[in-house]
Short mmCIF file of C-alpha atoms in Angstrom, two decimals:
data_model
loop_
_atom_site.label_atom_id
_atom_site.label_comp_id
_atom_site.label_asym_id
_atom_site.label_seq_id
_atom_site.Cartn_x
_atom_site.Cartn_y
_atom_site.Cartn_z
CA UNK A 1 9.07 -27.54 -7.10
CA UNK A 2 8.26 -24.76 -9.58
CA UNK A 3 5.42 -26.81 -11.04
CA UNK A 4 3.82 -27.10 -7.62
CA UNK A 5 4.11 -23.34 -7.11
CA UNK A 6 2.52 -22.73 -10.51
CA UNK A 7 -0.28 -25.17 -9.72
CA UNK A 8 -0.95 -23.61 -6.33
CA UNK A 9 -0.91 -20.06 -7.72
CA UNK A 10 -3.33 -21.05 -10.48
CA UNK A 11 -5.66 -22.70 -7.96
CA UNK A 12 -5.62 -19.59 -5.76
CA UNK A 13 -6.30 -17.35 -8.76
CA UNK A 14 -9.21 -19.43 -10.05
CA UNK A 15 -10.72 -19.82 -6.57
CA UNK A 16 -10.68 -16.11 -5.73
CA UNK A 17 -11.78 -15.05 -9.22
CA UNK A 18 -14.70 -17.50 -9.18
CA UNK A 19 -15.87 -16.18 -5.82
CA UNK A 20 -15.58 -12.55 -6.95
CA UNK A 21 -17.47 -13.24 -10.18
CA UNK A 22 -20.16 -15.12 -8.23
CA UNK A 23 -20.92 -11.95 -6.27
CA UNK A 24 -21.23 -10.02 -9.53
CA UNK A 25 -23.46 -12.60 -11.22
CA UNK A 26 -25.66 -13.03 -8.13
CA UNK A 27 -25.94 -9.22 -7.81
CA UNK A 28 -24.97 -9.09 -4.15
CA UNK A 29 -25.49 -5.81 -2.34
CA UNK A 30 -22.27 -6.49 -0.38
CA UNK A 31 -20.00 -8.22 -2.92
CA UNK A 32 -16.82 -7.47 -0.98
CA UNK A 33 -17.32 -10.54 1.25
CA UNK A 34 -16.56 -12.80 -1.71
CA UNK A 35 -13.19 -11.13 -2.13
CA UNK A 36 -12.40 -10.86 1.59
CA UNK A 37 -13.23 -14.41 2.70
CA UNK A 38 -11.45 -16.49 0.01
CA UNK A 39 -8.36 -14.28 -0.03
CA UNK A 40 -7.81 -14.40 3.73
CA UNK A 41 -8.64 -18.11 3.90
CA UNK A 42 -6.23 -19.10 1.12
CA UNK A 43 -3.36 -16.87 2.26
CA UNK A 44 -3.70 -17.38 6.02
CA UNK A 45 -5.16 -20.87 6.28
CA UNK A 46 -3.11 -23.99 6.95
CA UNK A 47 -5.72 -26.66 6.28
CA UNK A 48 -8.68 -26.56 3.88
CA UNK A 49 -10.60 -29.57 5.14
CA UNK A 50 -14.31 -29.16 5.77
CA UNK A 51 -13.65 -29.21 9.49
CA UNK A 52 -11.01 -26.47 9.25
CA UNK A 53 -13.18 -24.28 7.01
CA UNK A 54 -16.20 -24.63 9.30
CA UNK A 55 -14.09 -23.81 12.37
CA UNK A 56 -12.77 -20.73 10.55
CA UNK A 57 -16.13 -19.29 9.53
CA UNK A 58 -18.29 -20.28 12.51
CA UNK A 59 -16.94 -17.48 14.79
CA UNK A 60 -17.35 -15.00 11.93
CA UNK A 61 -20.98 -15.97 11.37
CA UNK A 62 -21.72 -15.85 15.10
CA UNK A 63 -20.11 -12.41 15.34
CA UNK A 64 -22.20 -11.11 12.44
CA UNK A 65 -25.39 -12.61 13.88
CA UNK A 66 -24.80 -11.14 17.35
CA UNK A 67 -23.92 -7.77 15.83
CA UNK A 68 -27.18 -7.76 13.87
CA UNK A 69 -29.17 -8.58 17.03
CA UNK A 70 -27.43 -5.81 18.99
CA UNK A 71 -27.76 -3.25 16.19
CA UNK A 72 -31.44 -4.01 15.60
CA UNK A 73 -32.26 -4.01 19.32
CA UNK A 74 -30.54 -0.69 20.08
CA UNK A 75 -30.80 1.10 16.73
CA UNK A 76 -31.95 4.31 18.45
CA UNK A 77 -29.16 4.13 21.04
CA UNK A 78 -25.79 4.19 19.25
CA UNK A 79 -23.85 4.72 22.47
CA UNK A 80 -25.19 1.41 23.80
CA UNK A 81 -24.15 -0.32 20.57
CA UNK A 82 -20.69 1.21 20.83
CA UNK A 83 -20.31 0.17 24.48
CA UNK A 84 -21.34 -3.42 23.76
CA UNK A 85 -18.88 -3.42 20.85
CA UNK A 86 -16.07 -2.45 23.23
CA UNK A 87 -16.93 -5.38 25.49
CA UNK A 88 -16.85 -7.73 22.50
CA UNK A 89 -13.53 -6.33 21.25
CA UNK A 90 -12.02 -6.72 24.72
CA UNK A 91 -13.34 -10.29 24.86
CA UNK A 92 -11.54 -11.10 21.60
CA UNK A 93 -8.31 -9.37 22.64
CA UNK A 94 -8.25 -11.10 26.02
CA UNK A 95 -8.40 -14.52 24.34
CA UNK A 96 -5.78 -13.72 21.65
CA UNK A 97 -2.74 -14.89 23.60
CA UNK A 98 -0.95 -16.64 20.68
CA UNK A 99 -0.06 -15.51 17.13
CA UNK A 100 -2.60 -17.94 15.64
CA UNK A 101 -5.41 -16.61 17.83
CA UNK A 102 -4.46 -13.03 16.94
CA UNK A 103 -4.65 -13.91 13.25
CA UNK A 104 -8.08 -15.50 13.74
CA UNK A 105 -9.30 -12.40 15.58
CA UNK A 106 -9.36 -10.25 12.42
CA UNK A 107 -12.42 -11.64 10.62
CA UNK A 108 -14.84 -11.84 13.61
CA UNK A 109 -13.84 -8.39 14.85
CA UNK A 110 -14.11 -6.79 11.42
CA UNK A 111 -17.44 -8.53 10.69
CA UNK A 112 -18.90 -7.10 13.91
CA UNK A 113 -17.62 -3.61 13.10
CA UNK A 114 -18.92 -3.78 9.52
CA UNK A 115 -22.46 -4.59 10.69
CA UNK A 116 -22.40 -1.83 13.32
CA UNK A 117 -21.17 0.82 10.87
CA UNK A 118 -23.65 -0.27 8.22
CA UNK A 119 -26.50 -0.09 10.75
CA UNK A 120 -25.47 3.42 11.81
CA UNK A 121 -26.02 4.87 8.33
CA UNK A 122 -28.78 2.72 6.87
CA UNK A 123 -32.42 2.16 7.72
CA UNK A 124 -32.58 -1.13 5.79
CA UNK A 125 -33.11 -4.39 7.71
CA UNK A 126 -29.79 -5.98 8.58
CA UNK A 127 -30.91 -9.57 8.12
CA UNK A 128 -30.41 -9.20 4.37
CA UNK A 129 -26.76 -8.38 5.07
CA UNK A 130 -26.53 -11.39 7.37
CA UNK A 131 -28.00 -13.62 4.67
CA UNK A 132 -25.40 -12.46 2.15
CA UNK A 133 -22.66 -12.98 4.74
CA UNK A 134 -23.70 -16.58 5.34
CA UNK A 135 -24.13 -17.25 1.62
CA UNK A 136 -20.68 -15.81 0.93
CA UNK A 137 -19.16 -18.21 3.46
CA UNK A 138 -20.94 -21.19 1.88
CA UNK A 139 -19.84 -20.18 -1.64
CA UNK A 140 -16.26 -19.68 -0.45
CA UNK A 141 -16.09 -23.12 1.16
CA UNK A 142 -17.64 -24.89 -1.85
CA UNK A 143 -15.37 -23.14 -4.36
CA UNK A 144 -12.23 -23.82 -2.30
CA UNK A 145 -13.09 -27.49 -1.97
CA UNK A 146 -14.15 -27.71 -5.61
CA UNK A 147 -10.83 -26.47 -6.96
CA UNK A 148 -8.93 -28.72 -4.57
CA UNK A 149 -10.78 -31.63 -6.18
CA UNK A 150 -10.23 -30.33 -9.73
CA UNK A 151 -6.49 -29.90 -9.16
CA UNK A 152 -6.37 -33.27 -7.39
CA UNK A 153 -4.65 -31.86 -4.34
CA UNK A 154 -4.75 -33.79 -1.12
CA UNK A 155 -6.33 -32.01 1.82
CA UNK A 156 -3.71 -31.74 4.52
CA UNK A 157 -4.79 -31.63 8.11
CA UNK A 158 -3.21 -28.92 10.20
CA UNK A 159 -0.47 -30.39 12.35
CA UNK A 160 -0.98 -29.49 16.00
CA UNK A 161 1.56 -26.89 17.09
CA UNK A 162 2.21 -26.19 20.73
CA UNK A 163 2.78 -22.46 21.08
CA UNK A 164 3.24 -21.08 24.59
CA UNK A 165 0.49 -18.66 25.47
CA UNK A 166 1.49 -15.11 26.29
CA UNK A 167 -1.02 -13.44 28.62
CA UNK A 168 -2.44 -10.25 27.19
CA UNK A 169 -1.57 -7.35 29.46
CA UNK A 170 -4.03 -4.69 30.54
CA UNK A 171 -1.98 -2.11 28.64
CA UNK A 172 -2.29 -4.08 25.39
CA UNK A 173 -6.03 -4.47 25.87
CA UNK A 174 -6.35 -0.77 26.64
CA UNK A 175 -4.41 0.18 23.51
CA UNK A 176 -6.61 -2.06 21.38
CA UNK A 177 -9.78 -0.61 22.88
CA UNK A 178 -8.51 2.95 22.40
CA UNK A 179 -7.53 2.52 18.75
CA UNK A 180 -10.34 0.25 17.57
CA UNK A 181 -12.98 1.96 19.72
CA UNK A 182 -11.99 5.43 18.50
CA UNK A 183 -12.07 4.34 14.87
CA UNK A 184 -15.45 2.71 15.35
CA UNK A 185 -16.87 5.81 17.06
CA UNK A 186 -15.69 8.08 14.24
CA UNK A 187 -17.20 5.87 11.55
CA UNK A 188 -20.48 5.57 13.48
CA UNK A 189 -20.74 9.37 13.57
CA UNK A 190 -19.45 10.24 10.09
CA UNK A 191 -21.22 8.73 7.09
CA UNK A 192 -18.11 7.53 5.27
CA UNK A 193 -18.59 3.89 4.34
CA UNK A 194 -15.57 3.94 2.04
CA UNK A 195 -13.36 4.36 5.13
CA UNK A 196 -14.77 1.21 6.71
CA UNK A 197 -11.92 -0.97 5.48
CA UNK A 198 -9.41 1.33 7.17
CA UNK A 199 -10.32 -0.64 10.28
CA UNK A 200 -8.48 -3.70 8.92
CA UNK A 201 -4.95 -2.26 9.48
CA UNK A 202 -6.10 -0.70 12.75
CA UNK A 203 -7.25 -4.08 14.08
CA UNK A 204 -4.06 -5.76 12.86
CA UNK A 205 -1.83 -3.16 14.51
CA UNK A 206 -3.80 -2.67 17.72
CA UNK A 207 -3.77 -6.36 18.62
CA UNK A 208 0.03 -6.68 18.58
CA UNK A 209 1.60 -7.41 21.96
CA UNK A 210 4.71 -5.20 21.77
CA UNK A 211 6.00 -2.04 20.11
CA UNK A 212 8.28 -3.79 17.63
CA UNK A 213 5.42 -5.86 16.22
CA UNK A 214 3.22 -2.76 16.20
CA UNK A 215 5.56 -0.64 14.09
CA UNK A 216 6.39 -3.59 11.81
CA UNK A 217 2.69 -4.14 11.18
CA UNK A 218 2.09 -0.46 10.45
CA UNK A 219 4.99 -0.28 7.99
CA UNK A 220 3.91 -3.50 6.32
CA UNK A 221 0.31 -2.35 5.96
CA UNK A 222 1.43 1.03 4.64
CA UNK A 223 3.29 -0.60 1.77
CA UNK A 224 0.70 -3.21 0.92
CA UNK A 225 -2.54 -1.28 1.42
CA UNK A 226 -1.55 1.88 -0.43
CA UNK A 227 0.34 -0.04 -3.09
CA UNK A 228 -2.58 -2.40 -3.55
CA UNK A 229 -4.97 0.52 -4.00
CA UNK A 230 -2.65 2.00 -6.63
CA UNK A 231 -2.60 -1.28 -8.54
CA UNK A 232 -6.40 -1.50 -8.25
CA UNK A 233 -6.72 2.01 -9.70
CA UNK A 234 -4.69 0.99 -12.76
CA UNK A 235 -6.78 -2.15 -13.24
CA UNK A 236 -10.01 -0.19 -12.78
CA UNK A 237 -8.93 2.43 -15.33
CA UNK A 238 -8.28 -0.28 -17.89
CA UNK A 239 -11.76 -1.72 -17.34
CA UNK A 240 -13.70 1.49 -16.77
CA UNK A 241 -17.27 0.96 -18.06
CA UNK A 242 -16.20 -2.40 -19.54
CA UNK A 243 -16.83 -4.58 -16.50
CA UNK A 244 -20.11 -5.81 -17.98
CA UNK A 245 -18.08 -7.83 -20.52
CA UNK A 246 -17.84 -10.79 -18.18
CA UNK A 247 -15.46 -12.94 -20.23
CA UNK A 248 -12.82 -10.25 -20.73
CA UNK A 249 -13.14 -9.13 -17.12
CA UNK A 250 -12.79 -12.71 -15.86
CA UNK A 251 -9.67 -13.40 -17.94
CA UNK A 252 -8.01 -10.17 -16.81
CA UNK A 253 -8.97 -10.80 -13.18
CA UNK A 254 -7.54 -14.33 -13.22
CA UNK A 255 -4.34 -13.02 -14.80
CA UNK A 256 -3.92 -10.30 -12.18
CA UNK A 257 -4.60 -12.62 -9.25
CA UNK A 258 -2.30 -15.29 -10.70
CA UNK A 259 0.58 -12.82 -10.99
CA UNK A 260 0.16 -11.76 -7.36
CA UNK A 261 -0.45 -15.32 -6.15
CA UNK A 262 2.71 -16.52 -7.89
CA UNK A 263 4.72 -13.98 -5.89
CA UNK A 264 2.96 -15.19 -2.74
CA UNK A 265 3.69 -18.88 -3.34
CA UNK A 266 7.37 -18.23 -4.08
CA UNK A 267 7.98 -16.08 -1.00
CA UNK A 268 8.73 -17.10 2.57
CA UNK A 269 8.56 -15.46 5.97
CA UNK A 270 7.90 -11.73 6.05
CA UNK A 271 7.85 -11.44 2.24
CA UNK A 272 5.04 -13.97 2.14
CA UNK A 273 3.00 -11.81 4.52
CA UNK A 274 3.70 -8.75 2.37
CA UNK A 275 2.42 -10.45 -0.79
CA UNK A 276 -0.62 -11.82 1.07
CA UNK A 277 -1.59 -8.36 2.33
CA UNK A 278 -0.86 -6.87 -1.09
CA UNK A 279 -3.19 -9.37 -2.74
CA UNK A 280 -6.00 -8.50 -0.33
CA UNK A 281 -5.39 -4.76 -0.64
CA UNK A 282 -5.60 -5.00 -4.43
CA UNK A 283 -8.72 -7.14 -4.67
CA UNK A 284 -10.90 -5.32 -2.13
CA UNK A 285 -11.12 -2.00 -4.03
CA UNK A 286 -11.52 -3.86 -7.34
CA UNK A 287 -14.47 -5.75 -5.91
CA UNK A 288 -15.89 -2.58 -4.36
CA UNK A 289 -15.65 -0.65 -7.63
CA UNK A 290 -16.10 -3.11 -10.49
CA UNK A 291 -18.74 -5.30 -8.83
CA UNK A 292 -21.23 -2.45 -9.30
CA UNK A 293 -21.62 -0.31 -12.37
CA UNK A 294 -22.78 2.78 -10.49
CA UNK A 295 -19.69 3.34 -8.33
CA UNK A 296 -17.24 6.06 -9.30
CA UNK A 297 -13.52 5.52 -9.68
CA UNK A 298 -12.78 8.23 -7.13
CA UNK A 299 -13.91 5.80 -4.41
CA UNK A 300 -10.72 3.81 -4.92
CA UNK A 301 -8.56 6.95 -4.76
CA UNK A 302 -10.46 7.98 -1.62
CA UNK A 303 -9.84 4.61 0.02
CA UNK A 304 -6.10 4.85 -0.72
CA UNK A 305 -5.99 8.34 0.80
CA UNK A 306 -7.93 7.25 3.90
CA UNK A 307 -5.63 4.27 4.42
CA UNK A 308 -2.56 6.49 4.09
CA UNK A 309 -3.87 8.91 6.73
CA UNK A 310 -4.88 6.06 9.05
CA UNK A 311 -1.50 4.35 8.90
CA UNK A 312 0.32 7.67 9.26
CA UNK A 313 -1.62 8.44 12.45
CA UNK A 314 -0.83 4.98 13.85
CA UNK A 315 2.86 5.42 13.08
CA UNK A 316 2.97 8.90 14.67
CA UNK A 317 1.29 7.55 17.81
CA UNK A 318 3.90 4.82 18.01
CA UNK A 319 6.78 7.25 17.52
CA UNK A 320 5.46 9.63 20.18
CA UNK A 321 4.92 6.87 22.72
CA UNK A 322 8.30 5.23 22.07
CA UNK A 323 10.12 8.59 22.22
CA UNK A 324 8.47 9.37 25.51
CA UNK A 325 9.45 5.99 26.87
CA UNK A 326 13.10 6.44 25.86
CA UNK A 327 13.48 9.89 27.46
CA UNK A 328 16.03 9.64 30.29
CA UNK A 329 14.93 10.56 33.73
CA UNK A 330 17.18 13.38 34.97
CA UNK A 331 16.87 13.09 38.70
CA UNK A 332 18.64 15.60 40.90
CA UNK A 333 21.24 13.97 43.16
CA UNK A 334 20.58 14.40 46.86
CA UNK A 335 22.59 17.13 48.59
#
């Protein structure tokens, strides 16, 4: 029903906008969590019961906590931190033998990487970051449940689906370690925090089990990430130095999210995934730029450029490997 789609899109828009504005009003040092968590939960989640929300965020919180312990314990030994990170990434990849598990891998893996990169270029205690992470999860859950109650929507339990497990091959695990580990090493060496979110498409592509899914993911992320950054630039230009006017900013933010969420609710299949990724790619740079008054607009342009280069490199690697695999073997016949 169109009315149901309108109602769902409005609920998504109000939920995400409320979370994003909460980070601004509470003056979070890392406001991006309150754009990342609600957007992924609402576009990827099946059930929004308390049990489902807790099961979604518990691995993320544990990953952040363990990453803080590792980073604080070995702050003077970055190679040790990087090696432990590889073991953790391999642990996640080895367990991701179904599409649902691969989708749930993104947030814990990225949360670990975010803490490690932040620790590599900051002398500040990491427990403040962990506190904001946990608080962002609590706010996200409360806001999601609150708007479900306001819109009088029944909480549907996720129906159990039996999906045959596909064992993760050593080659797939090696590819994931190579791509994610290389990206992590570069960002630990180079102080370029704006490139941190380039790891999101790398994680999504590296954890695919075959070449077709790999290239499809890269092409999808290329369209959504770069296009989302372009849309965020336009929105940021319209509100340059005006983001302190909370009411106008809130109305415009709700309108933007509603327009994108309406496309998401009306789509199905691959188009639904495209609109979900586009929504996330648009809101992350907006939250990174407009949540603080001291950030420059060129950060958003820089993020779009970094994402373009990252996805181009992934696509070239795929093309080279697939071309090499398709080369015929010209064996000399025996004389």
